[in-house]
Short mmCIF file of C-alpha atoms in Angstrom, two decimals:
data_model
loop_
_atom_site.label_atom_id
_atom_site.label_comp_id
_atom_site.label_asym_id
_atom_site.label_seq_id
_atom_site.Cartn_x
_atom_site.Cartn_y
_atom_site.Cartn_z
CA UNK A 1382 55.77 136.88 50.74
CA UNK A 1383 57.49 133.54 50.25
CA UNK A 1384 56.65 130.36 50.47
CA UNK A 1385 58.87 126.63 50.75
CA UNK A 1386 57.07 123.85 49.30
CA UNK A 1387 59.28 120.16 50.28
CA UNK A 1388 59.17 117.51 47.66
CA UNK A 1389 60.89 114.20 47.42
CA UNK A 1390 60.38 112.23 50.80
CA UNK A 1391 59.94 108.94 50.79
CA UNK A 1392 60.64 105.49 52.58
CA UNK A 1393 64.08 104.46 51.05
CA UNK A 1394 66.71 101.37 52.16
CA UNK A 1395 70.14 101.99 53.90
CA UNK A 1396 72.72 103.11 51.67
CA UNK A 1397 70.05 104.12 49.18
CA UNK A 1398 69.77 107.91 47.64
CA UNK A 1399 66.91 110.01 47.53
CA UNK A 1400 66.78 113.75 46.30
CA UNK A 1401 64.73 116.62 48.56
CA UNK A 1402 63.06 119.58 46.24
CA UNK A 1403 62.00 123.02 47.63
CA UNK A 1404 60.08 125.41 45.37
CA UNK A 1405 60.36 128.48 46.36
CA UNK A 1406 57.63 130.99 45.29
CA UNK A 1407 57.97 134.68 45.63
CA UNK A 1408 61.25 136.96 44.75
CA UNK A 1409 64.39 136.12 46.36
CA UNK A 1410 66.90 138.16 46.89
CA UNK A 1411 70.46 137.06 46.60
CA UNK A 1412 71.23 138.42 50.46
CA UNK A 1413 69.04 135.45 51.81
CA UNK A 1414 70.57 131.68 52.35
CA UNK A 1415 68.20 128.86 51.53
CA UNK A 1416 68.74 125.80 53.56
CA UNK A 1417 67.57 121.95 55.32
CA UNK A 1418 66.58 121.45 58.71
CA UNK A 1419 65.84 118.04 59.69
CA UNK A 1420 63.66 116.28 63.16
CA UNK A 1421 63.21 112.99 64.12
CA UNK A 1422 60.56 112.13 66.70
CA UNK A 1423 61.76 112.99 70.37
CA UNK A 1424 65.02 115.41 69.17
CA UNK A 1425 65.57 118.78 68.34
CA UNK A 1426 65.90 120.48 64.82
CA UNK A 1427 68.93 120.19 63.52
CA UNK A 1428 70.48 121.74 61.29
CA UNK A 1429 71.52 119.66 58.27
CA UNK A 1430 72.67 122.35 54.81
CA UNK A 1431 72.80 125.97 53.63
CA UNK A 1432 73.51 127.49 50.36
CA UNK A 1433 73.78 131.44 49.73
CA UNK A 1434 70.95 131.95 46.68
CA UNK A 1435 73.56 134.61 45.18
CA UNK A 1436 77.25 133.18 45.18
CA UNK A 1437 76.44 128.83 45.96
CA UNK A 1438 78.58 128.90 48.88
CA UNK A 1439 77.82 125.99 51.04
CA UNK A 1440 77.71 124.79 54.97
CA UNK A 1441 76.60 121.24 56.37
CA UNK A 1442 76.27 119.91 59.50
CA UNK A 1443 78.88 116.98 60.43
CA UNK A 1444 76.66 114.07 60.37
CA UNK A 1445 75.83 114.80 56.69
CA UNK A 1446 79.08 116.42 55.09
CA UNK A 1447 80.51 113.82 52.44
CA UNK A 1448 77.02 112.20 51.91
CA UNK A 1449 74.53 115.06 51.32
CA UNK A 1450 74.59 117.75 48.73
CA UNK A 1451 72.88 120.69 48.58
CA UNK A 1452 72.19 123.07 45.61
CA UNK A 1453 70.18 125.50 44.05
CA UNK A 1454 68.65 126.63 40.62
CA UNK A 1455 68.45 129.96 40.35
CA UNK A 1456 66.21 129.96 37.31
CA UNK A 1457 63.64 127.65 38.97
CA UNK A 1458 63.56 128.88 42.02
CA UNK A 1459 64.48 125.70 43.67
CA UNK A 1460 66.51 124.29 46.02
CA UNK A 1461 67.81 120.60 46.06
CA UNK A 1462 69.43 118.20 48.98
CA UNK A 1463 71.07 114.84 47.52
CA UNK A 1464 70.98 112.31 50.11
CA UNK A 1465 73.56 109.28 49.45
CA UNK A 1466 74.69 106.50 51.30
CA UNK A 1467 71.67 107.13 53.81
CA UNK A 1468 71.63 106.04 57.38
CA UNK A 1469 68.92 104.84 59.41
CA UNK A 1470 69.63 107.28 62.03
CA UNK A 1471 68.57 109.85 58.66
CA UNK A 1472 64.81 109.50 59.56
CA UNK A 1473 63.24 112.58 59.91
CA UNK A 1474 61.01 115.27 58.81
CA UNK A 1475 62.73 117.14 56.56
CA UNK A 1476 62.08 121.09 56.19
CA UNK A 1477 63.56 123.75 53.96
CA UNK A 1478 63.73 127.01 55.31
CA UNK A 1479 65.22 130.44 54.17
CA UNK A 1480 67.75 132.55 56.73
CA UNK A 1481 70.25 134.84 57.06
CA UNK A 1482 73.76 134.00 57.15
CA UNK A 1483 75.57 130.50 56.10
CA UNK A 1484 74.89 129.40 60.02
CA UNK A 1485 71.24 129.84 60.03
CA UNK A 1486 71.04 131.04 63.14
CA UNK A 1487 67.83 133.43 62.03
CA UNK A 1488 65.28 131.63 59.85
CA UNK A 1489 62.21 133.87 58.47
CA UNK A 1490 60.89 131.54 56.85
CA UNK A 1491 59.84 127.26 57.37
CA UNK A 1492 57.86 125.12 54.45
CA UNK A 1493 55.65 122.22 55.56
CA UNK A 1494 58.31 119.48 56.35
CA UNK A 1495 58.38 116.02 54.12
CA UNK A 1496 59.08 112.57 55.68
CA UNK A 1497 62.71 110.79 54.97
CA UNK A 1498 62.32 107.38 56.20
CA UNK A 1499 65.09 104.88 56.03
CA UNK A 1500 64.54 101.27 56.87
CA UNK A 1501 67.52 99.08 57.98
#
């Protein structure tokens, strides 16, 4: 079994950084993709990064490509999402999850969610 554990959230300023963790616990096998899901109050999850855990290929959704970053560390079992240049509009719960395939269209597995909150 495997579990997502968020770290990181946080109440930042516009145009300010802040760096999402997500220990994962449990063996991983290289076929999975580890990614970032985001939801604000009243909207849908979207989807916001994916990284394969084998090869570090990498997706992101268009309101976060050239800002965001995502990455993983294979020998710590974690996954990272670098937030720059952050919006207001970037206020959300943020949730790592682990899927199958670079689009995440199947996701077997959600952690908790932490809070990105960015004041104007």
């Amino acid at each position: 079994q495997v579990q997502l554990v968020e770290s990181g959230g946080g109440l930042v300023q516009a145009g300010g950084s802040l760096r999402l963790s997500c220990a994962v616990s449990g063996r991983i096998s290289s076929f999975y993709v580890m990614g970032w899901f985001r939801q604000a109050p009243g909207k849908e999850r979207e989807f916001v990064a994916a990284v394969t855990w084998g090869g570090g290929s990498t997706r992101y959704g268009d309101s976060v490509k050239g800002r965001f970053t995502i990455s993983r560390d294979n020998a710590k079992n974690t996954v990272y999402l670098e937030m720059n240049s952050l919006k207001p509009e970037d206020t959300a719960v943020y949730y790592c999850a682990r899927g199958i395939g670079l689009t995440m269209d199947r996701v077997v597995d959600w952690g908790q969610g932490t809070q990105v909150t960015v004041s104007s």
